[in-house]
Every structure is written in C-alpha cells, then in structure tokens.
Tab-separated table of C-alpha atoms and ligand atoms in Angstrom:
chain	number	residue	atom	x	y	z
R	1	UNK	CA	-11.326	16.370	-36.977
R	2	UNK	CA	-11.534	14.595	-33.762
R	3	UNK	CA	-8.458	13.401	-31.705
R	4	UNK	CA	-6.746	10.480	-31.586
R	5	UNK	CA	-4.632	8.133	-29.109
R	6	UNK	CA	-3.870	4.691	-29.120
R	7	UNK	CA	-5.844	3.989	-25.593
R	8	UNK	CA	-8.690	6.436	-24.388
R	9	UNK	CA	-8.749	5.747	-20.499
R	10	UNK	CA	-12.229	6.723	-19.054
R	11	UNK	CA	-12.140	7.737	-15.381
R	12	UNK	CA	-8.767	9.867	-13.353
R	13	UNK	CA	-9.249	7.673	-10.408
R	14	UNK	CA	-6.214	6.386	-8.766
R	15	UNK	CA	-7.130	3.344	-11.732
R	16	UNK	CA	-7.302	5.289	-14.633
R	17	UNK	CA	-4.183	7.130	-13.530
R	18	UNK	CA	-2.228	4.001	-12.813
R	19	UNK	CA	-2.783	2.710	-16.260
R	20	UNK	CA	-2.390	6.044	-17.564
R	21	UNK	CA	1.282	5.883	-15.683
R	22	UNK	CA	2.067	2.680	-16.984
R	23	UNK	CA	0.951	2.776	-20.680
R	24	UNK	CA	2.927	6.263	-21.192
R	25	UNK	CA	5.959	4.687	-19.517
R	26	UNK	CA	5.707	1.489	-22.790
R	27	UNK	CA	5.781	4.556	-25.043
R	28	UNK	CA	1.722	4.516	-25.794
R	29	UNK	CA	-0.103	7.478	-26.332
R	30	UNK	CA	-2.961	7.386	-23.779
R	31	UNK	CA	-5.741	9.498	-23.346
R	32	UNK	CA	-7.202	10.140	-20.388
R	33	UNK	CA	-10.879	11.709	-19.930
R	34	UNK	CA	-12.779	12.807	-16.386
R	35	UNK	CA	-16.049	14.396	-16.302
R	36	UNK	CA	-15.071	15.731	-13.029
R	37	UNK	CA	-11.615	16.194	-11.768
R	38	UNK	CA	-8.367	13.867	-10.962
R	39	UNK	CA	-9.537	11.730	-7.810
R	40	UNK	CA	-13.033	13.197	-7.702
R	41	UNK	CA	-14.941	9.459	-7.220
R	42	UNK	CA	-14.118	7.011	-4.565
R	43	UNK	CA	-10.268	7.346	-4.830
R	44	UNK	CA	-10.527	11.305	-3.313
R	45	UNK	CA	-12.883	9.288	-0.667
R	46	UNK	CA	-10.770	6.526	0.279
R	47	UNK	CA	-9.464	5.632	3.760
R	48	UNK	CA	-6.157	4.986	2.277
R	49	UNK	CA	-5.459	1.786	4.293
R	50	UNK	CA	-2.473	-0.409	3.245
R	51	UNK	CA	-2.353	-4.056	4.131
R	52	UNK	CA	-1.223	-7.386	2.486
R	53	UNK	CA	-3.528	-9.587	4.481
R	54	UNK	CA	-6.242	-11.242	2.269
R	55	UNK	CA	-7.458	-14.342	1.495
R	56	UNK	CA	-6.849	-14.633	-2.358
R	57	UNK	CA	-3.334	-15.079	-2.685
R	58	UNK	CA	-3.487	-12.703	-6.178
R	59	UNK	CA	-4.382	-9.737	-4.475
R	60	UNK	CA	-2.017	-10.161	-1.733
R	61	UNK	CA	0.515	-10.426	-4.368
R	62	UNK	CA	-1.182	-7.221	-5.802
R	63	UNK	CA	-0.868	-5.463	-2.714
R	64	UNK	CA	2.520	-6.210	-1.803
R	65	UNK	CA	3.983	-4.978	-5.118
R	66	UNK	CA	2.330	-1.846	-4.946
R	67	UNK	CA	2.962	-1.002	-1.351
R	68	UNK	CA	6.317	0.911	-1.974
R	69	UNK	CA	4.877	2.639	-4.325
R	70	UNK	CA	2.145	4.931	-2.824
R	71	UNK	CA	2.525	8.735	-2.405
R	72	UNK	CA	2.962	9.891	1.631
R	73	UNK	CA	2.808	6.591	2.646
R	74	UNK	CA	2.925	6.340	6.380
R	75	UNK	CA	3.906	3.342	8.069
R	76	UNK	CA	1.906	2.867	11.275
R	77	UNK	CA	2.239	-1.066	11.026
R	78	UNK	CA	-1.331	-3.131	10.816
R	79	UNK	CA	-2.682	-5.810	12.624
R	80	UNK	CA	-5.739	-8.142	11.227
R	81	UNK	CA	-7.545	-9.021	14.322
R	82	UNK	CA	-10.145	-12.304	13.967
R	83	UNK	CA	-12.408	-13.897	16.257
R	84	UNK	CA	-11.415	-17.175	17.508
R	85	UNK	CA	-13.277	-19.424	15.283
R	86	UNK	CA	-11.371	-17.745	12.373
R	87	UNK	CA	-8.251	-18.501	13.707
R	88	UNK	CA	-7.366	-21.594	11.414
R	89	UNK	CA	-7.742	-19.683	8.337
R	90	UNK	CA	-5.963	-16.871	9.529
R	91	UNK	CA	-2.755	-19.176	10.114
R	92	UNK	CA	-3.479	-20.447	6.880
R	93	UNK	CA	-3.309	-17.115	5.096
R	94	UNK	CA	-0.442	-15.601	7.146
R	95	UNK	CA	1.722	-18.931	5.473
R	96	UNK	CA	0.599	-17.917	2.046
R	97	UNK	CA	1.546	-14.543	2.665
R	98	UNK	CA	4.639	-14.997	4.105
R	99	UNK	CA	4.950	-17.521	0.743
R	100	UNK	CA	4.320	-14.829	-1.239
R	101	UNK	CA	7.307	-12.523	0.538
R	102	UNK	CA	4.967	-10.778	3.160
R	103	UNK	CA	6.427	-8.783	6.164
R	104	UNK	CA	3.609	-10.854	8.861
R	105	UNK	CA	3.302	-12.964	11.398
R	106	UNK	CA	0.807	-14.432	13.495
R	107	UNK	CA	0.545	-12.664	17.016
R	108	UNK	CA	-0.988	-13.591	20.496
R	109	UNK	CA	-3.490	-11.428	22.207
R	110	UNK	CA	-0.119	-10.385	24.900
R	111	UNK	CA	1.539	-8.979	21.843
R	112	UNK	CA	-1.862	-7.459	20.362
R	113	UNK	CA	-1.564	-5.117	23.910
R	114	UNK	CA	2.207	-4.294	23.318
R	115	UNK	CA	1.215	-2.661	19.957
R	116	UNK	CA	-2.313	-1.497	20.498
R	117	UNK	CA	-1.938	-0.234	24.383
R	118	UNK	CA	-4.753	0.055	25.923
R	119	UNK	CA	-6.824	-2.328	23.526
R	120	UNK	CA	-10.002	-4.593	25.343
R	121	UNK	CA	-8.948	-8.160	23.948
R	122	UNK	CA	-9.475	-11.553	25.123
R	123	UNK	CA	-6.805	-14.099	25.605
R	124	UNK	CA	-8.176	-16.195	23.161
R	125	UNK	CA	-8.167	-13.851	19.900
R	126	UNK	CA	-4.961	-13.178	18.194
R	127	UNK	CA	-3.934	-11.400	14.954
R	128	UNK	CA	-2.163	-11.336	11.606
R	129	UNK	CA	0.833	-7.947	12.381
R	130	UNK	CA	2.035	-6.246	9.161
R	131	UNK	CA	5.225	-4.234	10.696
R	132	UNK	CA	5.240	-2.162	7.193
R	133	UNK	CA	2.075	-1.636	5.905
R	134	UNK	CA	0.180	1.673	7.218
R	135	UNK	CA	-1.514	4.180	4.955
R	136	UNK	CA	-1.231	6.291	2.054
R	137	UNK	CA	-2.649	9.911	0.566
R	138	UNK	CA	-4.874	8.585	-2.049
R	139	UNK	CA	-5.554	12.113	-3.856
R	140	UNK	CA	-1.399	12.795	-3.891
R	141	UNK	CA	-0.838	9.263	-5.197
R	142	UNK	CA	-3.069	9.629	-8.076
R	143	UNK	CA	-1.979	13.187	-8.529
R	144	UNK	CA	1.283	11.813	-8.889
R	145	UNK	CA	0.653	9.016	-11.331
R	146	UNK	CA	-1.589	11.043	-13.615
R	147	UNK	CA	1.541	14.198	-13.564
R	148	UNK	CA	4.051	11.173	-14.335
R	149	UNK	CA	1.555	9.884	-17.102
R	150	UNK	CA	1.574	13.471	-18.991
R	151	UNK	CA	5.198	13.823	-18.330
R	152	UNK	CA	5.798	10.871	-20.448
R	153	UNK	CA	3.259	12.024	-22.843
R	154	UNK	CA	-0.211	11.021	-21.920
R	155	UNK	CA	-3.093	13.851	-21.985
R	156	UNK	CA	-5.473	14.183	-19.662
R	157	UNK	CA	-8.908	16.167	-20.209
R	158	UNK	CA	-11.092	16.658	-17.085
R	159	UNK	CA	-14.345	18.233	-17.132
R	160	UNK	CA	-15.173	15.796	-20.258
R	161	UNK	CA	-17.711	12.937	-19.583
R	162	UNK	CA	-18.280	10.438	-22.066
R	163	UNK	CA	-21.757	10.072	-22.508
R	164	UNK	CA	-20.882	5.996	-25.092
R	165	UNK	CA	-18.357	4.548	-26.408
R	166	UNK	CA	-18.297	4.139	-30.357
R	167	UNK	CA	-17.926	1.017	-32.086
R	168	UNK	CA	-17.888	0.035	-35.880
R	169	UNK	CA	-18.333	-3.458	-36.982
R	170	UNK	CA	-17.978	-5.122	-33.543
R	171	UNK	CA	-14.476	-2.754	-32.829
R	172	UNK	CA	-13.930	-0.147	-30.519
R	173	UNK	CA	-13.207	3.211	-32.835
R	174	UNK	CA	-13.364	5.763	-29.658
R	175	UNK	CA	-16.144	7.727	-27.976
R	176	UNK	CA	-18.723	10.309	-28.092
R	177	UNK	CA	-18.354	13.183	-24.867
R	178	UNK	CA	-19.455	16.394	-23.438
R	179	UNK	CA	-16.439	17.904	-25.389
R	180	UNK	CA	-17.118	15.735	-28.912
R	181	UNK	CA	-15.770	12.463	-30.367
R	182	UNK	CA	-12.358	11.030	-29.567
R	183	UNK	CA	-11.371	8.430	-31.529
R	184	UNK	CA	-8.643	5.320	-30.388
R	185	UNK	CA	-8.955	1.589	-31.084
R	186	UNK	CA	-9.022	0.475	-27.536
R	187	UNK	CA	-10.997	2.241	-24.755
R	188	UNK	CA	-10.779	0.927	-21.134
R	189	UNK	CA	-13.861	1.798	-18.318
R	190	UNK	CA	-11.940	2.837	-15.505
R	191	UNK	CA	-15.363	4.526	-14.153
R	192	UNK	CA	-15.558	3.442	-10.814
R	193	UNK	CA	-19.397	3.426	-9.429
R	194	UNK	CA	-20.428	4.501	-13.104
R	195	UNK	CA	-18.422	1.906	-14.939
R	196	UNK	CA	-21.481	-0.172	-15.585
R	197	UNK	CA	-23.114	3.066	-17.470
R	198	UNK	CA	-20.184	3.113	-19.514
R	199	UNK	CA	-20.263	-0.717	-20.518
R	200	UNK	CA	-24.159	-0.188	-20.778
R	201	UNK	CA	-22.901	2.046	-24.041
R	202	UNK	CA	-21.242	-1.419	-25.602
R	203	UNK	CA	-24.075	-3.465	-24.612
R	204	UNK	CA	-22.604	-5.362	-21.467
R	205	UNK	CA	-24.591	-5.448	-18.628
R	206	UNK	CA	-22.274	-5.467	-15.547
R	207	UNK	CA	-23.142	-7.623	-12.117
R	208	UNK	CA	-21.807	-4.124	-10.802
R	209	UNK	CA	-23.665	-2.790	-7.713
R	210	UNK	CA	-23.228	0.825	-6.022
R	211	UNK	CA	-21.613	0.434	-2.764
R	212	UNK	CA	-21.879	3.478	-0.507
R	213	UNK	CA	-19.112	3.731	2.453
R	214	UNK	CA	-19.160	5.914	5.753
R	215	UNK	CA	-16.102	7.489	7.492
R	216	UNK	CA	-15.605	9.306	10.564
R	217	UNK	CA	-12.826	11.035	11.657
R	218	UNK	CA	-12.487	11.256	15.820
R	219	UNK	CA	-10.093	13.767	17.633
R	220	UNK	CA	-7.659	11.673	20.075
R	221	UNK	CA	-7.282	13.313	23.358
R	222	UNK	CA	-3.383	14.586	23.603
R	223	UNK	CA	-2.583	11.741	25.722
R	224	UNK	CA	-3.609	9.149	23.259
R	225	UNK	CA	-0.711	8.347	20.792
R	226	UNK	CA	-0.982	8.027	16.974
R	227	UNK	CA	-1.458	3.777	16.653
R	228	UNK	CA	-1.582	1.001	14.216
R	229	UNK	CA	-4.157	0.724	12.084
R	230	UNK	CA	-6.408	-2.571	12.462
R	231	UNK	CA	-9.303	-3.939	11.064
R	232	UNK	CA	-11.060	-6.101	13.654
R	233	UNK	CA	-13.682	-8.688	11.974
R	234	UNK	CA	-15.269	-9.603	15.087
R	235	UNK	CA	-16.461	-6.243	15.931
R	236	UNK	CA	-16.795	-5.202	12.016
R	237	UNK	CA	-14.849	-1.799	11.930
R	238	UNK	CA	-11.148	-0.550	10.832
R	239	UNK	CA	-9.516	2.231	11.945
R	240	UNK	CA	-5.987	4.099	11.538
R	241	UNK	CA	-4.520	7.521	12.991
R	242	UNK	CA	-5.017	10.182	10.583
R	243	UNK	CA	-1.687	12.514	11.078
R	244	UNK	CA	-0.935	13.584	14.348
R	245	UNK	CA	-4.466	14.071	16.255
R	246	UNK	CA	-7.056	12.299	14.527
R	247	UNK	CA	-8.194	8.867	14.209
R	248	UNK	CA	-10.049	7.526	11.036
R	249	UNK	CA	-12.601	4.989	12.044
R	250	UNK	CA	-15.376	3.391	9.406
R	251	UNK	CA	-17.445	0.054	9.425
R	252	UNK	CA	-18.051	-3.318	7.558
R	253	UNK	CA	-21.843	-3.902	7.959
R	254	UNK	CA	-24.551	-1.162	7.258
R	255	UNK	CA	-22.863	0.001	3.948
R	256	UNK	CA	-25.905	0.605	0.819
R	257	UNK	CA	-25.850	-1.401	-2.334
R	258	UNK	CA	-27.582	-0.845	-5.412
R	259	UNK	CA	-27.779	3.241	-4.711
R	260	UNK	CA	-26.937	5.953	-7.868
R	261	UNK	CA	-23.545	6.716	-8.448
R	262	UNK	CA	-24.662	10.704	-8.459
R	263	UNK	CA	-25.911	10.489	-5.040
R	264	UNK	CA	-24.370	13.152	-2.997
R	265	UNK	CA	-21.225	11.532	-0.911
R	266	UNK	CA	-20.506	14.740	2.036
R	267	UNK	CA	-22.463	13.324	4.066
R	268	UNK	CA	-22.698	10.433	6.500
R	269	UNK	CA	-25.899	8.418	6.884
R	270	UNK	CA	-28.171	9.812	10.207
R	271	UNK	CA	-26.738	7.583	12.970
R	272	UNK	CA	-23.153	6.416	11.228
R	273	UNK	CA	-21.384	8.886	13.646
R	274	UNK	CA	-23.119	7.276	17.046
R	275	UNK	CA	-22.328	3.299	15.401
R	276	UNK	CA	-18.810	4.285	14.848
R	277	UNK	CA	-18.052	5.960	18.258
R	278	UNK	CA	-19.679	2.905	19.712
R	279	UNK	CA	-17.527	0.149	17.807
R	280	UNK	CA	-13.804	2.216	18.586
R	281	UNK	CA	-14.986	2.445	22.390
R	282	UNK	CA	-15.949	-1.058	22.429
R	283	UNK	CA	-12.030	-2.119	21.566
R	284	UNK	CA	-10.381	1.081	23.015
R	285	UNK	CA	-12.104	2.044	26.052
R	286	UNK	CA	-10.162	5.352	26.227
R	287	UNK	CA	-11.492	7.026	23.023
R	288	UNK	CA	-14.710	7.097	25.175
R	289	UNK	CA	-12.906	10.459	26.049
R	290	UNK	CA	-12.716	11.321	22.072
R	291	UNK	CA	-14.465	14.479	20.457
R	292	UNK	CA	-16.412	13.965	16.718
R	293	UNK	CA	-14.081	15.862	14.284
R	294	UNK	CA	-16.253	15.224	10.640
R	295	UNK	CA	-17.421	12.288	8.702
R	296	UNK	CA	-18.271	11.532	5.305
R	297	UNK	CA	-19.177	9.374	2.508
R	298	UNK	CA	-18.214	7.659	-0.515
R	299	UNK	CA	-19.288	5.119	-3.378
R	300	UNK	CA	-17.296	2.766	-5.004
R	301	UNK	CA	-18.420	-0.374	-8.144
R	302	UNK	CA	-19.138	-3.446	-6.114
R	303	UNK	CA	-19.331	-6.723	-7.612
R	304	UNK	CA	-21.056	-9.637	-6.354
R	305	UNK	CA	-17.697	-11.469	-4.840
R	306	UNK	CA	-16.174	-8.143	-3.723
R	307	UNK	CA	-13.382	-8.659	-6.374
R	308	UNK	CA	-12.500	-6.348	-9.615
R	309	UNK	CA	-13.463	-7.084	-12.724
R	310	UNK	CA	-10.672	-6.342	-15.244
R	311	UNK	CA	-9.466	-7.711	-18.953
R	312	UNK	CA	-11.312	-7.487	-22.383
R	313	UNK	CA	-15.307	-7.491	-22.254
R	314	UNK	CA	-17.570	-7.043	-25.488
R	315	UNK	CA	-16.086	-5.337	-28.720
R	316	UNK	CA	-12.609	-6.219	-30.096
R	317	UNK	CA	-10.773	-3.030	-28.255
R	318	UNK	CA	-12.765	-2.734	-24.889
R	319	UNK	CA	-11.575	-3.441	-21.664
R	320	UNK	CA	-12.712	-3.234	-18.114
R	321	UNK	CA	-10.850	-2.029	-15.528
R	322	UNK	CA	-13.699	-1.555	-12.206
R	323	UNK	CA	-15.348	-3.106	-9.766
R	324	UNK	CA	-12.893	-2.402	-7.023
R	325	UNK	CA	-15.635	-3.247	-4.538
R	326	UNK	CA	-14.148	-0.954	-1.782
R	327	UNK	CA	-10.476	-2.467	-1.597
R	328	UNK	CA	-9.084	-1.263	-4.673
R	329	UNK	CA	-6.859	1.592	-3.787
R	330	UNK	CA	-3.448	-0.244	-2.857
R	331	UNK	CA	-3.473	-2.567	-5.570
R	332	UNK	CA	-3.901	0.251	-8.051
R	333	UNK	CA	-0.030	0.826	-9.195
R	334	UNK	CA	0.526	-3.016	-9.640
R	335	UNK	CA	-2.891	-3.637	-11.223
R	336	UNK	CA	-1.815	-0.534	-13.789
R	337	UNK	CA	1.473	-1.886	-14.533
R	338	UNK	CA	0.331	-5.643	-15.182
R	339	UNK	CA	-3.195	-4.837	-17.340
R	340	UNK	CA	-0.739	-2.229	-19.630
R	341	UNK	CA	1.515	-5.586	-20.188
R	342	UNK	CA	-2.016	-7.222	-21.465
R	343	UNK	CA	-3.110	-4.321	-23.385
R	344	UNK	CA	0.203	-3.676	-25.232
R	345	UNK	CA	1.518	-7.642	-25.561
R	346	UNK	CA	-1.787	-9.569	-25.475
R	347	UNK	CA	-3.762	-11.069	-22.696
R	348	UNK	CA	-1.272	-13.714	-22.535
R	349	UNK	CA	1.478	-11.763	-21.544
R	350	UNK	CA	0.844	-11.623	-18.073
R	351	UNK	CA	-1.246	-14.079	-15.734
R	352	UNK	CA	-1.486	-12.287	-13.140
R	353	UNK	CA	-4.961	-10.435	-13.840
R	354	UNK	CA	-6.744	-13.444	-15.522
R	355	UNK	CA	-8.756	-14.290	-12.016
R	356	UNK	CA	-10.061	-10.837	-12.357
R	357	UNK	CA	-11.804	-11.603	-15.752
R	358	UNK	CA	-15.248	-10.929	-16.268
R	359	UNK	CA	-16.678	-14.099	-17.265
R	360	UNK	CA	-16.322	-15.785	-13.791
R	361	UNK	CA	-19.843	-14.393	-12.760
R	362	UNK	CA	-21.736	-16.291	-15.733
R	363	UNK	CA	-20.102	-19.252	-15.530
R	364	UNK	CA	-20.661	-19.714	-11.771
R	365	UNK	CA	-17.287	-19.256	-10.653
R	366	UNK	CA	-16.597	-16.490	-8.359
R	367	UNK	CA	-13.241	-15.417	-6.942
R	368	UNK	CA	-13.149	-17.188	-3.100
R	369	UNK	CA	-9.723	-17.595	-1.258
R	370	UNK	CA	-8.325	-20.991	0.246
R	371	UNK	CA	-9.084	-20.040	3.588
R	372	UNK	CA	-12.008	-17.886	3.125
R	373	UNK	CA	-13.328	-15.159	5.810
R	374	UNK	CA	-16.529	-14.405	4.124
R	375	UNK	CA	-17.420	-11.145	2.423
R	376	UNK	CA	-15.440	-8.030	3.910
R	377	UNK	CA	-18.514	-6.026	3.594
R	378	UNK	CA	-22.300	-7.031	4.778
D	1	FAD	C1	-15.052	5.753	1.609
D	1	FAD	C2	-14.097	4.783	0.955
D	1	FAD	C3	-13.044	4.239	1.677
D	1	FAD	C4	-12.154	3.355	1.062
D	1	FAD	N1	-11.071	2.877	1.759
D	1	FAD	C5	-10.133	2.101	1.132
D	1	FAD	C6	-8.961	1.690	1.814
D	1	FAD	O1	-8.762	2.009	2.985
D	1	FAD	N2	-8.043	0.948	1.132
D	1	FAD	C7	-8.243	0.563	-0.167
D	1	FAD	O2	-7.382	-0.126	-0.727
D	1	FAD	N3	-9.353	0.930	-0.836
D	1	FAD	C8	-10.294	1.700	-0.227
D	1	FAD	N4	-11.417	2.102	-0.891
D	1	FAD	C9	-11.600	1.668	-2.276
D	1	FAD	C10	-10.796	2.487	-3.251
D	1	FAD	O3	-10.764	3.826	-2.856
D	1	FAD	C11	-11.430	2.328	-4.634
D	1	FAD	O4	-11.519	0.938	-4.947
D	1	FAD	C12	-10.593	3.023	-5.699
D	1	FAD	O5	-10.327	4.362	-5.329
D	1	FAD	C13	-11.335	2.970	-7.018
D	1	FAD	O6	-10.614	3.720	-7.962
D	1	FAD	P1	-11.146	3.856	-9.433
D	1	FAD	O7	-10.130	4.599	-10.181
D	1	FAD	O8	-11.583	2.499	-9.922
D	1	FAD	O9	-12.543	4.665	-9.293
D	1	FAD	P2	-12.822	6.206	-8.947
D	1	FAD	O10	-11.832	6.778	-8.034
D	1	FAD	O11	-14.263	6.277	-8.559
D	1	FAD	O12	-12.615	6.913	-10.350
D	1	FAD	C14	-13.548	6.827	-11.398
D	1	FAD	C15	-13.532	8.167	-12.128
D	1	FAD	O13	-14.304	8.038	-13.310
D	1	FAD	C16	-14.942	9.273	-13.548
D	1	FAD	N5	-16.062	9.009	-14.466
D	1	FAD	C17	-17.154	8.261	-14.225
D	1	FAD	N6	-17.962	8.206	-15.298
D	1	FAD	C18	-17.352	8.934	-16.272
D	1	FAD	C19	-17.694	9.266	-17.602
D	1	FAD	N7	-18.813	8.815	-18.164
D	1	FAD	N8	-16.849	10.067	-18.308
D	1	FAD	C20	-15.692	10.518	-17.745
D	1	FAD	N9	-15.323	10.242	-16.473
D	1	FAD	C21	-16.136	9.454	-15.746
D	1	FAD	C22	-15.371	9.735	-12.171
D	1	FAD	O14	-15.617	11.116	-12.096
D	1	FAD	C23	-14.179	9.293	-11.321
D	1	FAD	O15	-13.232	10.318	-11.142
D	1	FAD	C24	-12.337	2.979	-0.301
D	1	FAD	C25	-13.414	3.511	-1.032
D	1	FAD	C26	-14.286	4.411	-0.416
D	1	FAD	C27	-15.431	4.980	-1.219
C-alpha cells in the first residue's frame, strides 16, 4: 500500500522546508520528498543576503517578517546604492518601506563613506541604509525548518524524485517517484529550477526560465574590516563579508537564462572571476590588494517579471510554490507561513500571496512596483 499525508511537498529547499515548518505547526501531516538532499538546489547556493529594500511593497512586507527569523543571521547593516537618475524612486520606496515598519532611511554620499570607508562615490549618488538587515546561513536555516517540521510530525524522504504527479478526474491523488507512489490530495511544486518539469506532469506549462548565478568569494587583506553588504545598481554587483576574512561578491548582468536545471553548478563561467574583481575594485579601490579565494555557481526558476509564482494552478489539489527568480531566500519563512494559511483555510484566508498568482502572465499583467528600478537581473 502506498503512503499517505494530507500535503506531499516536492522539493527540501529553504521553500519546501518553510511550508513544511508551517503546515506541521497547523497540525497537518506533510510530506516532504527530495531527489537529492535538504538544500541541495539554489537554497545550498545562495548568497544569503537580507534586505527589505524593493520596489513591490508585498515583498518588502515579505521580507521584513521573515528577517528575524533566519538561522545565523548576521547583521552587517545594508545599503542600496542607485545612480542619480534613480534617485526619485528610491525616495519613493524608502517612504513605503518605512510605511510598511522598515528600519531605513535615505542617506547622502558623506554618510555612504562613514559606513563603507574607503568606498569611490560621487557626491551626487546616495543610498537607501538598512541598520538591521545583513545575511543569513541559508543551508542552517533550512536545516532548521525542515528538523522543526519533523519534530512536529512532518516526514521527510530525500533521495526520492518524483518523476509526475497523479491525478484522477481533474484532482490531485499524489505522485509516482523513484521510491513508488505516494498518495495525498494536495501536492505543492516547491522544485526550484525543475518546478516547471514537475507542473509539465499536470499539464501546465510554466513561463519558468533557468537562471544560472555566479559567486566569488575574495580574501580581504587583514587590514580591511568585515563591511556592510550593498548592492550597487549603477555598477551592477552586490557584495557582503563572508565571516571574518572573506568577502562575497556576485553580479546582476551576464547571468544565463533558459539553461537545464541538471547543468553542473561548481563552477563559475570562464571569465566571471576577472568581471567580479573588476566591479569590487571599481567601488573599493583597496580590494585591488585582494587574493581569489573560490567561486561558484548556482540556478534558480526565473519567471519573466523576476517575481514567484505561488497559489493553486491546474487540478483541484495542486499548488505552486517557485519561481523565486534569484531573490527568494529571505522571504521564505513568511511566504511558508502565509501559503499554509491558504492551503489549510482557503485562498481567501490570507491576501497577502494573491499578487504572486499564476495567472498574471496570461492575462498581461505582470508584477511591477510603484517606483520601478527595472529588472534586478539582465
Ligand atoms: C547563486 C545564488 C545566489 C542567491 N542569492 C540570494 C540572496 O542573496 N538572497 C536571496 O534572498 N535569495 C538569493 N538567491 C535565491 C534563493 O536562494 C532562491 O530563490 C531559493 O533558495 C529558492 O528556494 P526553493 O526552495 O524554491 O528552491 P531550491 O532550493 O532549488 O529547492 C528545490 C529542491 O527541489 C528538489 N527537486 C527538484 N525536482 C525534484 C523532483 N522531481 N523530485 C524531488 N525533488 C526535486 C531539488 O533537488 C531541490 O533541493 C540566490 C540563488 C542563487 C542560485
């Protein structure tokens, strides 16, 4: 006889974990299944940033929810740097934040070289400053979720991939794996980059593209301090201290669509290592003195607005939960808590998600803040 659970959760990203988390704690049986291990897709290749500052007010909401609730979070404080013509909307957006309950503020370029000494930055730039935002351990966060799931009674089989989900006049009855049928009325794709081959299985095609990120990791001499983390739009690269001695440091542009989610991710791209050296030396003249510790890669769902897709798709009993399009990680425990409220009291029970829902792409409607920035990734 095959098992059975009330929700079968494909994927043990930091997603599928949340949920996991969050359905065991309303007393539902949950199932989740990994072909690989806990935090084996993007979430084990994540940068780990934390920040509030976006331009759809939902997912600053998202993000400021969650950010207490990350594993070995470390608050280095974050600045959003713009160019000047962006200015205007990032005033705008700092407002809405600060609406919303957001430790920021708008800061001159004087202020920008009190917390970031040593930085190269005209007088007429400025940035959004997060005092408590920083980063997180992604892998020990969704360690920790998943081990609070099965403490409150979920079960969680890795080394099982689901090769389609079953369904039985137009319902969800559970799916077929590596390890044999599972049955549960409601199955949610929490797949990450392969969430679209999952949905494939139910006959939805997903606008979900492959998008394949580099990282590099660069040893600060001793005399450079651990600093903030940043993004900085106009030279299109983040970076944050990585512990004591390194410094993480990965770009917007030059990032793959449309690759295969099996590609191999421990390597950077030929040349990544020489862009990213040249982008932190550009801002921070003194990493010029900075040795190349390691780099690699990772993949992540991508849709074509660079926001997730999540709610019920196809068959009574399906839900998505993907498309985290390479900012999904510090939304993940609020985004968990608020789509187990839909799943257990009705999609009505909670508005939060229902910008997230997949119909937006066919009916022309993508997700775009007030003050919009444009596409985080190019
Ligand atoms: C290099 C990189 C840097 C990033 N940096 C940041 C950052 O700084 N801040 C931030 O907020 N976000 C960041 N992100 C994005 C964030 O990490 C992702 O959005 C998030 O981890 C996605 O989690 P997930 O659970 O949806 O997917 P994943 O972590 O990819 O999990 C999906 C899981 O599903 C499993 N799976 C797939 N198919 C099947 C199947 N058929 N059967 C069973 N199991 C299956 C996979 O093995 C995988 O473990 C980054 C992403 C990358 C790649």
């Amino acid at each position: 006889m095959s098992e059975t659970a009330e929700v079968i959760i494909i994927g043990a990203g930091v997603h599928g974990a949340s949920l996991a988390f969050h359905l065991a704690e309303r007393g539902v049986r949950a199932l989740v299944l990994e072909k690989a291990t806990v935090a084996a897709g993007a979430t084990g290749r994540s940068s780990g940033m934390v920040r509030m500052h976006y331009d759809v007010e939902a997912e600053a909401r998202l993000a400021w929810r969650t950010h207490a609730g990350e594993a070995r979070f470390t608050g280095v404080g974050f600045l959003q740097m713009v160019p000047p013509h962006e200015l205007g909307p990032l005033r705008a957006n700092v407002a809405m934040q600060q609406r919303v309950g957001i430790a920021t503020s708008v800061v001159d370029a004087d202020e920008v070289r009190r917390l970031l000494p040593g930085i190269s930055i005209e007088d007429d730039q400025a940035a959004a400053f997060e005092p408590l935002s920083g980063y997180a351990d992604p892998t020990q966060t969704t360690t920790s979720l998943m081990a609070g799931a099965v403490a409150r009674g979920a079960r969680l089989v890795q080394g099982c991939a689901v090769h389609a989900v079953r369904t039985a006049q137009g319902k969800v009855v559970g799916v077929s794996t590596s390890r044999g049928d599972f049955d549960a009325p409601v199955v949610v794709d929490a797949a990450g980059a392969w969430a679209g081959r999952v949905a494939a299985s139910v006959g939805l095609e997903l606008p979900l593209n492959v998008w394949r990120h580099d990282v590099a990791y660069v040893q600060r001499p001793p005399d450079i301090p651990r600093h903030i983390g940043f993004i900085d739009f106009l030279n299109a690269f983040y970076s944050r201290p990585e512990g004591e001695s390194l410094t993480l440091v990965a770009l917007e542009d030059g990032n793959p669509l449309q690759g295969d989610p099996d590609a191999p991710v421990d390597a950077a791209a030929v040349g990544f290592i020489e862009r990213a050296a040249e982008r932190v030396v550009r801002r921070l003249p003194q990493f010029a003195r900075a040795g190349i510790h390691s780099a690699h890669s990772g993949q992540d769902g991508i849709t074509p607005d660079q926001h997730p897709i999540i709610g019920p798709a196809g068959p009574d009993g399906f839900w998505l939960d993907c498309g985290f399009s390479g900012t999904g990680f510090k939304i993940a425990p609020a985004v968990g808590a608020s789509l187990a409220q839909l799943i257990v009291d009705g999609p009505t029970a909670n508005p939060d998600l229902a910008l997230y829902r997949l119909e937006r792409f066919a009916e022309g409607k993508p997700i775009v803040g007030e003050h919009p920035y444009g596409p985080i990734w190019y």
